[in-house]
Short mmCIF file of C-alpha atoms in Angstrom, two decimals:
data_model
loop_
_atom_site.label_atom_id
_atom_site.label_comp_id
_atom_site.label_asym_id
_atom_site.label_seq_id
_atom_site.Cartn_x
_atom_site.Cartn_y
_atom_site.Cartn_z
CA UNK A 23 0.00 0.00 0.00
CA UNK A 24 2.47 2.46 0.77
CA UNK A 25 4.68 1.78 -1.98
CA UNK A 26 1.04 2.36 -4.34
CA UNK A 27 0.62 5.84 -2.61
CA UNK A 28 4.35 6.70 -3.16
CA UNK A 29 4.27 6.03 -6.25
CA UNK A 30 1.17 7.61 -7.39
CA UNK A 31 2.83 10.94 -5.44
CA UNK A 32 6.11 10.67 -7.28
CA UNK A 33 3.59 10.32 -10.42
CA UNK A 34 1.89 13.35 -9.65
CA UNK A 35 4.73 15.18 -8.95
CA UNK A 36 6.50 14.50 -12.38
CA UNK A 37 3.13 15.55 -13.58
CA UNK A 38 3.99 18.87 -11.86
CA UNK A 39 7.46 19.11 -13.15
CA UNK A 40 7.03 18.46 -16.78
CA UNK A 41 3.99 20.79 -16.60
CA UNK A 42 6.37 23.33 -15.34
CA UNK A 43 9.31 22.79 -17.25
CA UNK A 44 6.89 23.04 -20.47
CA UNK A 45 5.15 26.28 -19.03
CA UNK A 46 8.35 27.92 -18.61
CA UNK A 47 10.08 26.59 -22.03
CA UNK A 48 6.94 27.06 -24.45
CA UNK A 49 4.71 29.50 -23.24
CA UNK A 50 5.33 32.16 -25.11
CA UNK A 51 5.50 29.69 -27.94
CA UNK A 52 1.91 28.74 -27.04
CA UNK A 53 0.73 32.16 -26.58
CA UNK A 54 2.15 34.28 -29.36
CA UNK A 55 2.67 33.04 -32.92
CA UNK A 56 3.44 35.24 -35.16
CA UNK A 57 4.40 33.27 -37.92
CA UNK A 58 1.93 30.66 -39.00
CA UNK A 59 3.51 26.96 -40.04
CA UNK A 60 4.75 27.03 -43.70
CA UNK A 61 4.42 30.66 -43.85
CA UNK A 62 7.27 33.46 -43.03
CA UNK A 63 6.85 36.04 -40.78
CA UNK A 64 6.29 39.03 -44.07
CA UNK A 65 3.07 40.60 -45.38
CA UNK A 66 1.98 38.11 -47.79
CA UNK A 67 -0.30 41.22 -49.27
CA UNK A 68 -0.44 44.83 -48.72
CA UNK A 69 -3.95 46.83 -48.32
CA UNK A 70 -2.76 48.00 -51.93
CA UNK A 71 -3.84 44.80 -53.15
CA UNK A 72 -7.45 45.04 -52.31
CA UNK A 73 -6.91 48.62 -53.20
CA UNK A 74 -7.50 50.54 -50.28
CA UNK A 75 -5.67 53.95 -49.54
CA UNK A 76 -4.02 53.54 -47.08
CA UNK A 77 -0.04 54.63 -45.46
CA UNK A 78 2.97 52.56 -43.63
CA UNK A 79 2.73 54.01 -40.52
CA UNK A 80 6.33 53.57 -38.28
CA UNK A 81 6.03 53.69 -34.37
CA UNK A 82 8.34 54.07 -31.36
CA UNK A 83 6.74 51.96 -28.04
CA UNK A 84 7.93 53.78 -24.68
CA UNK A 85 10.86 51.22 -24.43
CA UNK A 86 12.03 52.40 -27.61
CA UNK A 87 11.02 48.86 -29.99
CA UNK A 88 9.93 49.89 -33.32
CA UNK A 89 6.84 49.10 -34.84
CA UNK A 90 5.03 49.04 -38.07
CA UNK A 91 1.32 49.77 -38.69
CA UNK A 92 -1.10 50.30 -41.68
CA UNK A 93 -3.63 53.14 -41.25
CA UNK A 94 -6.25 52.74 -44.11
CA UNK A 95 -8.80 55.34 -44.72
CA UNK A 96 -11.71 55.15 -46.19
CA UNK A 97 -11.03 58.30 -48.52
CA UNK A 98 -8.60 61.04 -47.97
CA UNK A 99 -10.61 63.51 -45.81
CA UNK A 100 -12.51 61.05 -44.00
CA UNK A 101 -13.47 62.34 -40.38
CA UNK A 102 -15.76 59.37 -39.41
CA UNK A 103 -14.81 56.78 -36.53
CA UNK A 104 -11.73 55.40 -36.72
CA UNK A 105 -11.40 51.76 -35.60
CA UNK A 106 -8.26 50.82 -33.84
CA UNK A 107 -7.97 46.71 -34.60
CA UNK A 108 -6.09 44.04 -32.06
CA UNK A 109 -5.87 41.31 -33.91
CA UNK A 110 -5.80 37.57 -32.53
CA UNK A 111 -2.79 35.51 -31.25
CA UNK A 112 -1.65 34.04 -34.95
CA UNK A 113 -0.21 35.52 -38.33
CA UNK A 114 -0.18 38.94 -38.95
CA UNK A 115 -2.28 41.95 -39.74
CA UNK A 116 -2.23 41.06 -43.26
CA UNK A 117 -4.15 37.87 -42.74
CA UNK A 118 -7.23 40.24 -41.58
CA UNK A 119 -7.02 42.16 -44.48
CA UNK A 120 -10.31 40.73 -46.46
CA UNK A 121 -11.86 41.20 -42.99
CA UNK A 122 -10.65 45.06 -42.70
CA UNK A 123 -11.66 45.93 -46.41
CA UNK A 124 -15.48 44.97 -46.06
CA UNK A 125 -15.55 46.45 -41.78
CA UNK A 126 -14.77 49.83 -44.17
CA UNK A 127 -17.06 49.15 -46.63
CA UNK A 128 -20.11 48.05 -43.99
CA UNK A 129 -19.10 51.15 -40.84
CA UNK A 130 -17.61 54.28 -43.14
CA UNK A 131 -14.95 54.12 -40.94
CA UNK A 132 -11.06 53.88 -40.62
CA UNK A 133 -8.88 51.37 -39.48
CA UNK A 134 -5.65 51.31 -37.69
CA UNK A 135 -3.87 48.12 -37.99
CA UNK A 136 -1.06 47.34 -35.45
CA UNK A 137 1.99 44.64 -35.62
CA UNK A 138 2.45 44.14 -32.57
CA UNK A 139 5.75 43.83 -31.12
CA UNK A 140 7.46 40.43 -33.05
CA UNK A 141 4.97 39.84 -35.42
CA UNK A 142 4.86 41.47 -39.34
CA UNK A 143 7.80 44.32 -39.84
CA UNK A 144 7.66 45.19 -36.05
CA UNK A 145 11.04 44.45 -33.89
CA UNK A 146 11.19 42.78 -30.61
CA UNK A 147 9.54 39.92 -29.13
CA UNK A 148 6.24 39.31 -28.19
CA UNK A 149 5.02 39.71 -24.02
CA UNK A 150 2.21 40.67 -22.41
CA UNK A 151 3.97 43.87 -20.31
CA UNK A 152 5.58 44.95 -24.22
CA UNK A 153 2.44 44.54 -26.38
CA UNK A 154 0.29 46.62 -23.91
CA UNK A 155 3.02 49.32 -24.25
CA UNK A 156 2.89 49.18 -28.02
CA UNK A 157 -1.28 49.22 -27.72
CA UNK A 158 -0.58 52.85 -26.09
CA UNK A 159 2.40 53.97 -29.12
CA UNK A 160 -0.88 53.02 -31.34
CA UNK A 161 -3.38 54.92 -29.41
CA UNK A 162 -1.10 57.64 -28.62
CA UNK A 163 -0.26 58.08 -31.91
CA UNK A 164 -3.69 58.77 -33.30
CA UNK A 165 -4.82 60.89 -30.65
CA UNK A 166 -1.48 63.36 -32.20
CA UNK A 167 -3.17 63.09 -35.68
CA UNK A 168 -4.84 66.07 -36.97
CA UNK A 169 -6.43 64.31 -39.88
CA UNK A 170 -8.74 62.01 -38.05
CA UNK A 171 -11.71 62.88 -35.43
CA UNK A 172 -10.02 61.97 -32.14
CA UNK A 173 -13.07 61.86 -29.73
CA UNK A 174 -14.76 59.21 -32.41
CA UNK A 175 -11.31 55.74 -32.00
CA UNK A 176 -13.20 52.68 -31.14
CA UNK A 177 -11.10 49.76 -30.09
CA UNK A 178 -11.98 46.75 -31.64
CA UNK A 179 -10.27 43.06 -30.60
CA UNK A 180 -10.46 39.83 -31.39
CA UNK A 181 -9.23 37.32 -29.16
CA UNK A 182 -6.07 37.84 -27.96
CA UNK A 183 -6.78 41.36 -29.24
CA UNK A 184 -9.79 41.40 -26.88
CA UNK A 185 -7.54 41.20 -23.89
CA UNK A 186 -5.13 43.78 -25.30
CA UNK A 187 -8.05 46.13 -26.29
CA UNK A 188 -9.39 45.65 -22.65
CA UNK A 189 -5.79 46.92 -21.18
CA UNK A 190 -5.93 49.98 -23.22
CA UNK A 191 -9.66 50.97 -23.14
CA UNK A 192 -9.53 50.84 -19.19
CA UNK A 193 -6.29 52.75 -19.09
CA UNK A 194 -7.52 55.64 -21.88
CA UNK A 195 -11.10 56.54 -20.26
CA UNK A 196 -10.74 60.01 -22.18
CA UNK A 197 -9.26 58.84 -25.38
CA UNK A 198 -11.13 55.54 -26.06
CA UNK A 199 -15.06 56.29 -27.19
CA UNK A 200 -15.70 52.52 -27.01
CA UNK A 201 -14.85 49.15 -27.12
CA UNK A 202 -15.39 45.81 -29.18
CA UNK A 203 -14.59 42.32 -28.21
CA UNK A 204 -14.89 39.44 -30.20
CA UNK A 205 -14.14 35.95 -28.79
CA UNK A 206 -12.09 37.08 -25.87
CA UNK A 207 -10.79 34.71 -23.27
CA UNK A 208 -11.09 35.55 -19.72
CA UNK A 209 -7.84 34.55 -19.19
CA UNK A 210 -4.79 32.76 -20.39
CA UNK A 211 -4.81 31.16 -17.22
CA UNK A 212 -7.99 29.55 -17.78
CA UNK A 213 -7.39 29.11 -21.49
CA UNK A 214 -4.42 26.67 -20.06
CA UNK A 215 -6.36 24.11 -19.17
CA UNK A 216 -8.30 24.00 -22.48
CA UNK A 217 -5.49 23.75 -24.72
CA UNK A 218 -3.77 21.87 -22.35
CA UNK A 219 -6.48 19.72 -20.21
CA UNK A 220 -4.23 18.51 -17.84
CA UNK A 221 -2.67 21.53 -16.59
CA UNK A 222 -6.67 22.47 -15.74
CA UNK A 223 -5.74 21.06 -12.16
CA UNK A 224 -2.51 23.38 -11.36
CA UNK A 225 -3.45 26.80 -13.67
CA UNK A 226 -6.50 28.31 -13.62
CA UNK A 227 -7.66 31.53 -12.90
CA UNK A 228 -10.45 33.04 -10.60
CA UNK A 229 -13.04 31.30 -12.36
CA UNK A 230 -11.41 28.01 -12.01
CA UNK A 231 -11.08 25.24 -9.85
CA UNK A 232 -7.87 23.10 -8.37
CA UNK A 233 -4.81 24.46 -6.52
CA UNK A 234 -3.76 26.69 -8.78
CA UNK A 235 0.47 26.15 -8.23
CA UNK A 236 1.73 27.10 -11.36
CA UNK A 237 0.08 30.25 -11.83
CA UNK A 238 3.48 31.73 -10.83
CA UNK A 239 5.22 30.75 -13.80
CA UNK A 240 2.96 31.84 -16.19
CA UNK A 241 4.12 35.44 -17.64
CA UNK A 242 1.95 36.46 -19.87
CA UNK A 243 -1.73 35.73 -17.59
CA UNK A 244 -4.07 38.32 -19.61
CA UNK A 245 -6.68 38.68 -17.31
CA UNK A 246 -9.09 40.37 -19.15
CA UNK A 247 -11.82 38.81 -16.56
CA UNK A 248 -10.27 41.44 -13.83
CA UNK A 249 -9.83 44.56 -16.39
CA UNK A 250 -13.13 44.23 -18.05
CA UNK A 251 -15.29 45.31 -14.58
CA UNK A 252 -13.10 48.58 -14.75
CA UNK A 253 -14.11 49.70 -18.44
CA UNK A 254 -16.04 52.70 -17.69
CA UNK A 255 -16.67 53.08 -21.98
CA UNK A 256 -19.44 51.27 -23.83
CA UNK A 257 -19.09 47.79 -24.61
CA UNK A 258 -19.76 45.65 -27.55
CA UNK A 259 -19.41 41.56 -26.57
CA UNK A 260 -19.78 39.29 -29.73
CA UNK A 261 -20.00 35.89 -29.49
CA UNK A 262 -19.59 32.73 -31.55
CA UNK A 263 -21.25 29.75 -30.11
CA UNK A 264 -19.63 27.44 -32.65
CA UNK A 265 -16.01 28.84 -31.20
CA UNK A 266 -13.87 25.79 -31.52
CA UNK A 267 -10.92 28.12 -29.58
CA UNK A 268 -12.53 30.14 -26.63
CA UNK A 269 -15.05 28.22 -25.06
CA UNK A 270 -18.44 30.89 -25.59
CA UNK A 271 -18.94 31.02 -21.86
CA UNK A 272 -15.93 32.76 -21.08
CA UNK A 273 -18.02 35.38 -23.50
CA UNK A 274 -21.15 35.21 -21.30
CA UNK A 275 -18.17 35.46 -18.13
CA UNK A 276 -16.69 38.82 -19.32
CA UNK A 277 -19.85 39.83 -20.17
CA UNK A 278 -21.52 39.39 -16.67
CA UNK A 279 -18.30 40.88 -15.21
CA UNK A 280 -18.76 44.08 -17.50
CA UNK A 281 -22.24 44.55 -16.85
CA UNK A 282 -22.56 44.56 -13.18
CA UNK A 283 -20.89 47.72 -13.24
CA UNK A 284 -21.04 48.98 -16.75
CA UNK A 285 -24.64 50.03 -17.90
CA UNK A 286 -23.16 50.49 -21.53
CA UNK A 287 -22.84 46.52 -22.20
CA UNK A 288 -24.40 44.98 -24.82
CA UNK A 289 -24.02 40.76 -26.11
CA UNK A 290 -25.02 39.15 -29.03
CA UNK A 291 -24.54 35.86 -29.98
CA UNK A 292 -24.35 34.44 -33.35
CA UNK A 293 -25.88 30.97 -33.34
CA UNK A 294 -23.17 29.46 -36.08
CA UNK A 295 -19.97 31.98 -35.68
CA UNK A 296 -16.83 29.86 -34.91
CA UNK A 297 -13.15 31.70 -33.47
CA UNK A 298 -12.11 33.36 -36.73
CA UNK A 299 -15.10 33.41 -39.12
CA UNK A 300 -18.01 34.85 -36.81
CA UNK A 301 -18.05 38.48 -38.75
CA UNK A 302 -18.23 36.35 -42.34
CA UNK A 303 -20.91 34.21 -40.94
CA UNK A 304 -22.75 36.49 -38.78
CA UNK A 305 -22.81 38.30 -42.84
CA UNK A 306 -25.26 41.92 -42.94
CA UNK A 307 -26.50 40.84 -39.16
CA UNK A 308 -23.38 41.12 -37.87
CA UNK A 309 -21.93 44.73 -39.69
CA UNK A 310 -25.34 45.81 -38.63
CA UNK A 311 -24.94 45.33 -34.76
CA UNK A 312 -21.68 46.75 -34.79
CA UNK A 313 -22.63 50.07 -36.78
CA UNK A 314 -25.48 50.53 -34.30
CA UNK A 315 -23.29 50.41 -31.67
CA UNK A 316 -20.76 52.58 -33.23
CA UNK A 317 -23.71 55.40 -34.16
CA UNK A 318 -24.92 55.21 -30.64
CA UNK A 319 -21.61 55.34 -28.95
CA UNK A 320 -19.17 57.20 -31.26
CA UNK A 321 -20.97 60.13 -32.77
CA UNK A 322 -18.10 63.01 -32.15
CA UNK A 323 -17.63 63.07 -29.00
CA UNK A 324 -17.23 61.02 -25.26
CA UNK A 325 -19.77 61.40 -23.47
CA UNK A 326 -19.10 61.46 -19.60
CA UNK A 327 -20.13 59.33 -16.95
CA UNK A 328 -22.96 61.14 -15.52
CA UNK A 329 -24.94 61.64 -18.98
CA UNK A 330 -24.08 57.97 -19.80
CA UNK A 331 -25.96 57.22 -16.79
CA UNK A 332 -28.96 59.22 -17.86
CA UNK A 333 -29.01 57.72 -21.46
CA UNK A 334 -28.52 54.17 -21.12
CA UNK A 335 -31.59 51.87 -20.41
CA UNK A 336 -32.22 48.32 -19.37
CA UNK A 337 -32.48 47.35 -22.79
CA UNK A 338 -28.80 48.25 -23.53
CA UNK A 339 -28.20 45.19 -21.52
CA UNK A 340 -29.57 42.39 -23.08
CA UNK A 341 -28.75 39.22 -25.08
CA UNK A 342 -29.40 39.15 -28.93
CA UNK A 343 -29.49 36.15 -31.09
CA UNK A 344 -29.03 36.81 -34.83
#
């Protein structure tokens, strides 16, 4: 018997070593790819190719990495909303492209496309503390821009770009009109155990369960469940339920965490929407719940708290299907 219960301890335990040793090796490995497999880390296309007028745009973060971004307008003089884009975890801002070109098309708006730190032209390597310093160089650097209406920048993310988004909205209250997230995790913490089930008893975040012991190693946590209850901005959740990524109740999660203190939240689900196709399936429904939250939220100016207050109504807050 005892010689059973040692050895299932020493089993665990190796369990718990190789789970670290792999946390600490791969993790950014796991978390940030910015080159897909058979592909190299360059712009396979431009936003000249789908013929949208557009400029390299050159950045400095605050730690001095350089970064490249593409700021396509939708003509010239435009002074609509201008949509700053996170994108997700893999490949680079060129493989949203298609994506970008028709959210012009459908919302009359502007789009600021970031590489973040490691991935496309951009220097450096990828981490959590860099890549929220490079979402501010981005923000920052439109707010200087005199040919763009500076109370109307919506921050739009998509997965990982959800979390990032989150970071900056929260820290920008007077320079951030609104944000979008789109299949956002609540945290990487809890997204450990689903791409790796058996680390689901040592990682986990405060929506999960089990001890929780390598939590310490993990550098790069995201919590977007503990920024999103301090957005003070309107929110846009969108939700795929077929999401074969982010499981759709971390969705419903961030959402319920927003909303208990944010009267500006609205979710909508689309019923067949998986991780990286829910704006082409979600098709005219989809561009339309988005413009109507962009109209209602980013007309030319912030409003402040107290008139948000006034404005809003239960109805802001609930669940559409489309």
């Amino acid at each position: 018997m005892v010689s059973y219960v040692n050895a299932l301890l020493y089993g665990v335990g190796g369990i718990v070593v190789a789970g670290m040793a792999l946390l600490v090796a791969f993790q950014e490995r796991l978390v940030y790819v910015p080159v897909l497999p058979g592909l190299t880390k360059s712009y396979p296309i431009t936003p000249a190719r789908l013929r949208l007028l557009y400029e390299d745009v050159w950045l400095r973060s605050s730690d001095g990495t350089k970064l490249h971004a593409w700021f396509i307008k939708l003509f010239p003089d435009s002074r609509g909303p201008t949509i700053l884009f996170f994108q997700e975890n893999a490949g680079n801002i060129a493989h949203r492209l298609e994506m970008v070109r028709i959210m012009i098309q459908k919302l009359q708006c502007n789009v600021f496309m970031l590489s973040y730190r490691g991935y496309g032209a951009s220097d450096g390597y990828p981490s959590q503390h860099g890549i929220t310093q490079d979402a501010q160089a981005a923000l920052d650097h439109l707010m200087e821009r005199t040919d763009i209406d500076t109370s109307q920048i919506v921050v739009f993310g998509r997965s990982l770009g959800g979390a990032v988004g989150a970071v900056l909205t929260k820290n920008n209250p007077e320079k951030v009109a609104a944000l979008i997230l789109e299949n956002t995790f609540t945290s990487i913490l809890d997204m450990a155990g689903v791409l790796l089930p058996f680390l689901k008893w040592f990682i986990g975040g405060k929506t999960g369960n089990g001890p929780k012991i390598l939590n310490f190693v993990v550098r790069s946590p995201w919590s977007t469940i503990d920024v999103i209850g301090q957005v003070k901005q309107p929110i846009l959740f969108i939700s795929g339920l077929q999401d074969e990524m982010v499981p759709p109740i971390h969705m419903k999660m961030l959402y319920a965490k927003a909303a208990a203190h944010n009267r500006q939240c609205s979710f909508v689900e689309f019923p067949t929407g998986m991780h990286m196709d829910t704006w082409l399936t979600g098709g005219d429904h989809y561009w339309r719940r988005v413009q109507q939250f962009m109209e209602q939220h980013a007309s030319g100016k912030i409003r402040d708290e107290s008139n948000s207050r006034n404005d809003d109504t239960d109805a802001s807050k609930k669940v559409a299907v489309e």
